[in-house]
Coordinates of C-alpha atoms and ligand atoms in Angstrom, one line a residue:
M1 CA 2.6 272.6 253.2
Q2 CA 3.7 269.8 255.5
C3 CA 1.1 268.2 257.6
Y4 CA 1.7 267.4 261.3
R5 CA -1.6 265.5 261.7
D6 CA 0.4 262.3 262.5
K7 CA 1.5 263.8 265.8
I8 CA -0.4 262.5 268.8
L9 CA -2.8 265.2 269.9
T10 CA -2.9 265.6 273.6
M11 CA -5.5 267.1 275.9
D12 CA -2.9 269.7 276.8
D13 CA -2.7 270.9 273.2
I14 CA -6.5 271.6 273.3
I15 CA -6.6 273.1 276.8
S16 CA -3.7 275.4 276.0
L17 CA -5.3 276.6 272.7
C18 CA -8.7 277.1 274.4
K19 CA -7.1 279.3 277.1
R20 CA -4.8 281.2 274.8
R21 CA -7.5 282.1 272.3
G22 CA -10.4 282.8 274.7
F23 CA -12.5 279.7 274.3
I24 CA -12.5 278.1 277.7
Y25 CA -11.0 279.1 281.1
Q26 CA -10.8 277.3 284.4
G27 CA -13.8 278.3 286.5
S28 CA -13.0 280.9 289.3
D29 CA -9.5 281.0 287.8
I30 CA -8.6 284.3 289.5
Y31 CA -9.3 282.8 293.0
G32 CA -7.3 279.7 292.3
G33 CA -10.0 277.8 290.5
L34 CA -12.9 275.5 291.5
A35 CA -12.4 271.9 290.5
G36 CA -14.6 270.6 287.7
T37 CA -15.9 274.0 286.6
W38 CA -15.1 275.8 283.4
D39 CA -16.0 279.3 282.1
W40 CA -16.6 280.1 278.4
G41 CA -14.6 282.9 276.9
P42 CA -15.7 285.2 274.1
F43 CA -15.0 282.8 271.2
G44 CA -16.0 279.7 273.3
I45 CA -19.5 281.0 273.9
M46 CA -19.9 281.8 270.2
L47 CA -18.8 278.3 269.3
K48 CA -21.1 276.8 272.0
R49 CA -24.1 278.8 270.8
N50 CA -23.5 277.8 267.1
V51 CA -23.3 274.1 268.2
M52 CA -26.5 274.3 270.3
Q53 CA -28.3 276.2 267.5
A54 CA -27.3 273.5 265.0
W55 CA -28.7 270.9 267.3
W56 CA -32.0 272.8 267.8
N57 CA -32.3 273.5 264.0
F58 CA -31.8 269.9 263.1
F59 CA -33.9 268.2 265.8
V60 CA -36.6 270.8 266.6
D61 CA -37.0 273.5 264.0
K62 CA -37.0 271.2 261.1
R63 CA -39.4 268.7 262.6
P64 CA -43.1 269.0 263.0
D65 CA -43.2 266.3 265.7
I66 CA -40.7 267.7 268.2
F67 CA -41.6 270.6 270.6
G68 CA -39.2 272.6 272.8
V69 CA -39.5 273.3 276.5
D70 CA -37.4 275.2 279.0
A71 CA -38.0 273.9 282.5
E72 CA -36.3 275.1 285.7
V73 CA -33.0 273.8 287.1
I74 CA -34.5 273.6 290.6
M75 CA -37.6 271.4 290.7
N76 CA -39.8 269.9 293.5
H77 CA -37.8 267.3 295.5
K78 CA -40.6 264.8 294.7
V79 CA -39.3 264.8 291.0
W80 CA -36.0 263.3 292.2
E81 CA -37.6 260.8 294.6
A82 CA -40.0 259.5 291.9
S83 CA -37.3 259.3 289.2
G84 CA -35.1 257.1 291.4
H85 CA -32.2 259.7 291.5
V86 CA -32.3 260.1 295.3
K87 CA -31.8 256.3 295.8
T88 CA -29.7 255.3 292.9
F89 CA -27.8 258.2 291.2
A90 CA -24.6 257.4 292.9
D91 CA -21.0 256.6 291.9
P92 CA -18.6 254.2 293.7
M93 CA -16.2 256.1 295.9
V94 CA -13.0 255.3 297.9
E95 CA -11.1 257.4 300.3
D96 CA -7.4 257.8 300.7
L97 CA -6.8 256.7 304.3
V98 CA -4.0 259.2 304.8
N99 CA -5.0 262.5 303.3
H100 CA -8.8 261.7 303.0
K101 CA -9.0 262.7 299.3
R102 CA -11.9 260.9 297.6
W103 CA -11.6 259.1 294.3
R104 CA -13.9 257.1 291.9
A105 CA -13.1 253.5 292.5
D106 CA -13.9 252.4 288.9
H107 CA -11.7 255.1 287.5
L108 CA -8.7 254.1 289.7
L109 CA -9.1 250.5 288.6
K110 CA -9.4 251.6 284.9
D111 CA -6.2 253.5 285.3
H112 CA -4.6 250.2 286.4
G113 CA -6.0 248.5 283.2
I114 CA -8.8 246.7 285.1
D115 CA -12.3 247.0 283.7
A116 CA -14.7 247.7 286.6
D117 CA -17.9 248.5 284.8
G118 CA -21.1 247.3 286.3
L119 CA -19.6 245.7 289.5
T120 CA -21.1 246.0 293.0
N121 CA -19.3 248.0 295.7
D122 CA -18.1 244.7 297.4
E123 CA -16.7 243.4 294.1
L124 CA -14.9 246.7 293.5
T125 CA -13.5 246.6 297.1
K126 CA -12.2 243.1 296.5
L127 CA -10.6 244.0 293.1
I128 CA -8.8 247.0 294.8
Q129 CA -7.5 244.8 297.6
D130 CA -6.5 241.9 295.3
N131 CA -4.6 244.2 292.9
N132 CA -3.1 246.3 295.7
V133 CA -4.5 249.5 294.1
K134 CA -3.4 252.6 295.9
S135 CA -4.6 256.2 295.7
P136 CA -2.9 258.5 293.2
D137 CA -0.9 259.8 296.1
G138 CA 0.4 256.3 296.9
N139 CA -1.7 255.7 300.1
P140 CA -4.0 252.8 301.0
L141 CA -7.7 253.1 300.2
S142 CA -10.9 252.6 302.2
G143 CA -13.6 250.2 301.1
V144 CA -16.0 251.3 298.3
K145 CA -19.1 253.3 299.3
S146 CA -21.8 254.9 297.1
F147 CA -21.8 258.6 296.8
N148 CA -24.9 260.4 295.5
M149 CA -23.9 262.9 292.9
M150 CA -26.8 265.4 293.1
F151 CA -26.0 268.8 294.6
R152 CA -28.4 269.4 297.5
T153 CA -29.9 272.8 298.2
T154 CA -32.7 274.3 300.2
V155 CA -35.5 276.5 298.8
G156 CA -36.8 279.4 300.9
A157 CA -36.0 280.8 304.3
I158 CA -37.2 277.8 306.4
E159 CA -34.9 274.8 306.5
S160 CA -37.3 271.8 306.6
S161 CA -37.1 268.5 304.9
D162 CA -39.7 269.8 302.4
A163 CA -37.4 272.6 301.5
V164 CA -34.6 270.3 300.5
T165 CA -34.1 269.7 296.8
Y166 CA -31.4 269.2 294.2
L167 CA -29.9 271.0 291.2
R168 CA -31.1 268.9 288.3
P169 CA -28.5 266.2 287.3
E170 CA -30.3 265.7 283.9
T171 CA -32.6 267.9 281.8
A172 CA -34.7 264.9 281.1
Q173 CA -36.9 265.1 284.2
G174 CA -37.9 268.7 283.3
I175 CA -39.3 267.1 280.1
F176 CA -41.1 264.2 281.8
A177 CA -42.6 266.6 284.4
N178 CA -44.1 268.6 281.5
Y179 CA -45.3 265.7 279.3
R180 CA -48.9 266.1 280.6
N181 CA -48.9 269.8 280.0
V182 CA -47.6 269.5 276.5
V183 CA -50.2 266.8 275.6
D184 CA -53.0 268.8 277.1
S185 CA -52.0 272.0 275.3
L186 CA -51.0 270.6 271.9
Y187 CA -52.4 267.1 271.7
P188 CA -49.7 266.1 269.2
D189 CA -49.9 263.0 267.0
M190 CA -48.1 260.0 268.3
P191 CA -45.1 259.5 268.1
F192 CA -43.8 262.9 269.2
G193 CA -40.9 264.3 271.1
I194 CA -40.1 267.0 273.6
A195 CA -36.7 268.7 273.5
Q196 CA -34.8 270.7 276.0
Q197 CA -31.3 272.3 276.3
G198 CA -29.9 273.5 279.5
K199 CA -27.6 273.1 282.5
A200 CA -27.1 269.9 284.4
F201 CA -25.1 269.5 287.7
R202 CA -23.3 266.5 289.1
N203 CA -21.1 266.5 292.1
E204 CA -18.5 264.3 290.3
I205 CA -16.2 262.6 292.8
S206 CA -13.2 263.2 290.6
P207 CA -13.9 265.5 287.7
R208 CA -11.2 265.2 285.1
D209 CA -10.1 265.5 281.5
F210 CA -11.0 269.2 281.0
I211 CA -14.6 269.7 280.0
F212 CA -15.1 266.0 279.5
R213 CA -16.2 265.3 283.1
S214 CA -17.2 268.4 284.9
R215 CA -19.6 269.3 287.7
E216 CA -21.7 271.8 285.7
F217 CA -22.4 271.1 282.1
E218 CA -25.0 271.6 279.4
Q219 CA -27.2 268.9 278.0
M220 CA -29.4 268.7 274.8
E221 CA -32.0 266.0 275.3
I222 CA -35.1 264.7 273.5
E223 CA -37.7 262.4 275.1
Y224 CA -39.4 260.8 272.1
F225 CA -42.8 259.2 273.1
V226 CA -43.8 256.1 271.1
H227 CA -46.3 253.3 271.2
P228 CA -44.7 250.4 273.1
D229 CA -44.9 248.2 269.9
Q230 CA -42.8 250.8 268.0
W231 CA -39.8 251.2 270.3
E232 CA -37.4 249.0 268.4
A233 CA -38.0 250.6 265.0
E234 CA -37.8 254.1 266.6
F235 CA -34.6 253.2 268.4
E236 CA -32.9 252.3 265.1
N237 CA -34.3 255.4 263.5
W238 CA -32.8 257.6 266.3
L239 CA -29.4 255.9 266.0
K240 CA -29.4 256.9 262.3
L241 CA -30.5 260.4 263.0
V242 CA -27.8 260.9 265.6
H243 CA -25.1 259.8 263.1
E244 CA -26.6 262.1 260.4
F245 CA -26.3 265.0 262.9
L246 CA -22.8 264.2 264.0
E247 CA -21.4 263.5 260.6
Q248 CA -23.3 265.7 258.2
V249 CA -24.4 268.7 260.3
I250 CA -21.5 268.9 262.7
G251 CA -19.0 267.4 260.3
L252 CA -17.2 264.9 262.6
P253 CA -15.3 262.2 260.7
A254 CA -17.4 258.9 260.7
K255 CA -14.2 256.9 261.3
M256 CA -13.8 258.6 264.7
I257 CA -17.4 257.7 265.9
H258 CA -18.2 254.2 267.3
D259 CA -21.4 252.7 268.6
Y260 CA -21.1 250.7 271.8
E261 CA -24.0 248.5 272.9
V262 CA -24.0 248.9 276.7
P263 CA -24.4 245.5 278.5
A264 CA -27.4 245.1 280.8
Q265 CA -25.3 245.3 284.1
D266 CA -23.8 248.7 283.0
R267 CA -27.0 250.4 281.9
A268 CA -28.6 253.2 283.9
H269 CA -31.4 252.1 286.3
Y270 CA -34.1 253.3 283.9
S271 CA -32.8 251.8 280.6
K272 CA -33.7 248.5 278.8
R273 CA -31.3 249.2 275.9
T274 CA -28.5 251.8 275.6
I275 CA -26.1 252.6 272.8
D276 CA -23.3 254.9 273.8
V277 CA -22.0 256.8 270.8
N278 CA -18.3 257.0 271.5
F279 CA -15.6 259.3 270.0
D280 CA -11.8 259.0 269.6
Y281 CA -10.8 261.8 272.0
P282 CA -7.1 262.5 272.9
I283 CA -7.9 260.5 276.2
G284 CA -9.0 257.5 274.1
Q285 CA -12.4 256.2 272.9
E286 CA -15.0 257.6 275.3
E287 CA -18.8 258.4 275.4
L288 CA -19.9 261.4 273.5
M289 CA -23.6 260.9 273.9
G290 CA -26.1 258.1 274.5
I291 CA -29.4 256.8 273.2
A292 CA -31.5 255.0 275.8
Y293 CA -34.8 253.1 275.7
R294 CA -36.3 254.3 278.9
T295 CA -39.5 252.2 278.5
D296 CA -42.5 253.8 280.5
F297 CA -40.3 254.0 283.6
D298 CA -40.4 257.7 284.1
L299 CA -44.1 258.3 283.1
M300 CA -45.2 255.4 285.3
N301 CA -43.2 256.8 288.2
I302 CA -44.9 260.2 287.8
Q303 CA -48.3 258.5 287.5
N304 CA -47.8 256.5 290.7
A305 CA -46.4 259.5 292.6
T306 CA -49.0 262.0 291.6
G307 CA -52.0 259.9 290.9
K308 CA -52.4 261.8 287.5
S309 CA -52.9 259.8 284.4
M310 CA -50.0 259.7 281.9
E311 CA -52.0 257.9 279.3
Y312 CA -52.2 259.1 275.7
R313 CA -55.5 258.8 274.0
P314 CA -54.9 257.7 270.3
K315 CA -56.8 260.0 267.8
D316 CA -58.1 257.0 265.9
G317 CA -60.1 255.8 269.0
G318 CA -57.6 253.0 269.9
E319 CA -56.8 251.9 273.4
P320 CA -55.2 254.6 275.6
F321 CA -51.6 253.7 276.7
V322 CA -48.7 255.1 278.6
P323 CA -46.1 255.9 276.0
H324 CA -42.6 254.4 276.0
V325 CA -39.6 256.6 275.5
I326 CA -36.5 256.7 273.3
E327 CA -34.0 259.3 274.6
P328 CA -31.1 260.7 272.6
S329 CA -29.0 262.6 275.1
F330 CA -26.1 264.9 274.2
G331 CA -23.6 266.7 276.4
V332 CA -22.6 270.0 274.8
E333 CA -19.1 270.0 276.3
R334 CA -18.3 266.5 275.0
L335 CA -19.6 267.4 271.5
I336 CA -17.4 270.5 271.6
M337 CA -14.4 268.5 272.7
A338 CA -15.1 266.1 269.8
I339 CA -15.2 269.1 267.4
L340 CA -12.0 270.6 268.8
T341 CA -10.3 267.2 268.6
A342 CA -11.3 266.6 265.0
C343 CA -10.5 270.2 263.9
Y344 CA -7.2 270.8 265.7
T345 CA -4.5 270.7 263.0
E346 CA -0.8 271.6 262.8
D347 CA 1.0 272.2 259.5
E348 CA 4.0 274.3 258.3
V349 CA 3.6 277.6 256.5
D350 CA 6.6 279.7 255.3
G351 CA 9.0 277.4 257.2
S352 CA 7.3 277.6 260.6
K353 CA 4.8 275.5 262.5
R354 CA 1.2 276.7 262.4
T355 CA -1.7 275.6 264.5
L356 CA -5.2 275.9 263.1
L357 CA -8.8 274.9 263.9
K358 CA -10.4 273.6 260.8
L359 CA -13.9 274.5 262.0
P360 CA -16.8 274.3 259.5
K361 CA -18.0 277.7 258.6
S362 CA -21.4 277.1 260.1
L363 CA -19.8 276.5 263.6
A364 CA -16.9 278.8 263.5
P365 CA -17.3 281.6 266.1
V366 CA -16.1 284.1 263.7
V367 CA -16.8 283.9 259.9
V368 CA -14.3 286.6 258.9
T369 CA -11.6 288.9 260.4
V370 CA -11.3 292.4 258.9
S371 CA -8.0 294.3 259.1
P372 CA -6.4 297.4 257.6
L373 CA -3.0 296.6 256.4
L374 CA -1.5 299.4 258.6
K375 CA -3.3 300.8 261.6
N376 CA -1.7 304.2 261.5
K377 CA -3.0 305.1 258.0
P378 CA -6.4 306.7 258.6
E379 CA -7.6 306.2 255.0
L380 CA -7.0 302.4 255.3
V381 CA -8.7 302.3 258.7
A382 CA -11.7 304.2 257.4
K383 CA -12.1 301.9 254.4
A384 CA -11.6 298.8 256.6
K385 CA -14.3 300.1 259.0
E386 CA -16.6 300.5 256.0
V387 CA -16.0 296.9 254.9
Y388 CA -16.4 295.7 258.6
N389 CA -19.8 297.4 259.0
Q390 CA -21.0 296.0 255.7
L391 CA -19.9 292.4 256.7
Q392 CA -21.6 292.8 260.1
Q393 CA -24.9 293.3 258.2
A394 CA -24.3 290.0 256.4
F395 CA -22.9 288.0 259.3
P396 CA -24.2 289.7 262.5
G397 CA -21.9 289.2 265.5
R398 CA -19.5 286.9 263.6
V399 CA -17.1 289.5 262.2
N400 CA -13.9 290.3 264.1
W401 CA -11.9 293.5 263.9
D402 CA -8.1 293.0 264.3
D403 CA -5.5 295.7 263.8
S404 CA -3.0 294.4 266.3
G405 CA 0.6 293.3 265.4
N406 CA 1.6 292.6 261.9
I407 CA -0.5 290.8 259.2
G408 CA 1.4 287.5 259.7
K409 CA 0.6 287.5 263.4
R410 CA -3.1 288.4 262.8
Y411 CA -3.4 285.4 260.4
R412 CA -1.9 283.0 262.9
K413 CA -4.3 284.3 265.6
A414 CA -7.3 283.9 263.3
D415 CA -6.1 280.4 262.3
E416 CA -6.1 279.3 265.9
I417 CA -9.6 280.7 266.5
G418 CA -10.7 278.8 263.4
V419 CA -11.7 281.9 261.3
P420 CA -12.3 280.6 257.7
H421 CA -11.3 283.9 256.0
C422 CA -9.3 287.1 256.8
V423 CA -10.0 290.2 254.8
V424 CA -7.2 292.8 254.4
I425 CA -7.7 296.3 253.1
D426 CA -4.5 297.8 251.5
F427 CA -3.7 300.8 249.3
D428 CA -5.0 299.1 246.1
S429 CA -8.3 298.7 247.9
L430 CA -8.7 302.5 247.9
N431 CA -8.4 302.7 244.1
N432 CA -10.0 299.4 243.0
D433 CA -12.6 298.9 245.7
D434 CA -11.4 295.4 246.3
V435 CA -9.7 293.5 249.2
T436 CA -7.5 290.5 249.8
V437 CA -9.3 287.4 251.1
R438 CA -7.0 284.8 252.7
D439 CA -8.3 281.3 253.1
R440 CA -7.5 279.6 256.5
D441 CA -6.9 276.1 255.2
T442 CA -5.0 276.7 252.0
T443 CA -3.5 280.2 253.0
K444 CA -4.3 281.1 249.4
Q445 CA -5.0 284.8 248.8
T446 CA -7.7 286.1 246.3
R447 CA -8.7 289.6 245.3
V448 CA -12.4 290.2 245.7
K449 CA -14.5 293.2 244.9
V450 CA -16.1 294.8 248.0
S451 CA -19.5 294.6 246.4
E452 CA -19.1 290.8 246.0
L453 CA -17.5 290.1 249.3
A454 CA -20.5 289.0 251.4
E455 CA -21.6 286.6 248.7
Y456 CA -18.1 285.2 248.3
L457 CA -17.7 284.6 252.1
G458 CA -21.1 283.2 252.4
K459 CA -20.5 280.4 249.9
Ligands
GAP501 N1 -30.8 261.8 280.6 C1 -29.9 260.8 280.4 C2 -28.6 261.2 280.9 O1 -28.4 262.2 281.5 P1 -26.1 260.4 280.9 O2 -25.4 259.3 280.1 O3 -25.9 260.4 282.4 O4 -27.6 260.3 280.5 C3 -25.9 262.2 279.0 O5 -25.7 261.8 280.3 C4 -24.8 262.9 278.4 O6 -24.4 264.0 279.2 C5 -23.5 262.1 278.3 O7 -23.5 261.3 277.1 C6 -22.4 263.2 278.2 O8 -22.4 263.7 276.9 C7 -23.0 264.3 279.2 N2 -22.4 264.2 280.5 C8 -22.8 263.4 281.5 N3 -22.0 263.6 282.6 C9 -21.2 264.6 282.3 C10 -20.2 265.3 283.0 N4 -19.9 265.1 284.3 N5 -19.5 266.3 282.3 C11 -19.7 266.6 281.0 N6 -20.7 265.9 280.3 C12 -21.4 265.0 280.9

């Protein structure tokens, strides 16, 4: 086999495979789409669930010190006032003075090779003018203004200022708002963490790069509560855990992962230290997830806003204190984009180009595809159905039935979906009670007894 891995992988390669094979579609596609929204197709949702489950297993199920919650997307507006999001959760925006389209000022400058991180609106405006930066449509631009990214909505039938709230822009605040509840009901030992997975919404000015920057996405976050003296050691520990998860559980190549110490002027308003864990995407090296030291910023804000104590009473009778927080924050879509980037492969089989996703078996949406060699032979179909039902018991929901086209086409389709094995039932199967198992990565074919098949595929 000849390997095409040297070819430069583009975002279009990934987008086109995702659409072709039922992973991810443009949101509201049938109505012409809605910018910055994406829908998950049959194989996409299975991949996404496997990835989210792998995260939950590693960070929650396997640890006695981390507890899950599932808070609401819509919360009291006071949450977002106390957290600082109403005032500061904004991106720098410019307007095309001719067609009034809006763009992110720092992104336009970056596209011109100018680093614009951490600058004020006035500094950005000056850079745009000095470098004669135009809108992507070639028109002059307005000065830079701040644009709050939260989606506003109203709750209930009466439109008053109290009814206004926002779709959550991070899952973190649902955790902080439940810190007191969890301490009161469980009284966990310190340090401990609270984890949440769920939707987050940001009205991005210019969503781009497929699912990398969208308006609705999924986060997996942990707020890990520590004694203030312990934050540095815990931060280092979390950095190691994040790498262990990405490299050993998810299987991303270590050489494609890079830690970036975010300078003070570029950090979020709540953070005293942030490391962005970046990945080599087809669009370049960009943030996959971040680890932030949020100090006692959020709990103190809640304490001040509600008058309720956020102190933790140490079990050894020590001084009560408001815990500090280390926050590892993952975006599901960026993790999936990293997986697709790392697993997308092209090679040559039987003289023609083949595309395959080398997904680890634990993440692959489908573990095995089952096919009768010919679909118009009832005895083959019956035997294949028997094998299919048996494998469904072993791998519930992760077995695919395919009797379309010829075997070669079925293999190519399965390769693009990332199915590790294809099982084919032929005439010999009827006499010998065995099947052909074809391996995705090597294309090698092996005869395996039906009675040993589940064990063989589970290895
Ligand atoms: N609670 C902290 C927080 O939300 P963030 O860096 O703004 O921090 C965390 O977001 C993660 O969420 C990012 O590292 C990224 O993986 C994901 N994320 C943020 N904005 C996103 C967007 N517009 N589209 C897709 N993923 C996004």
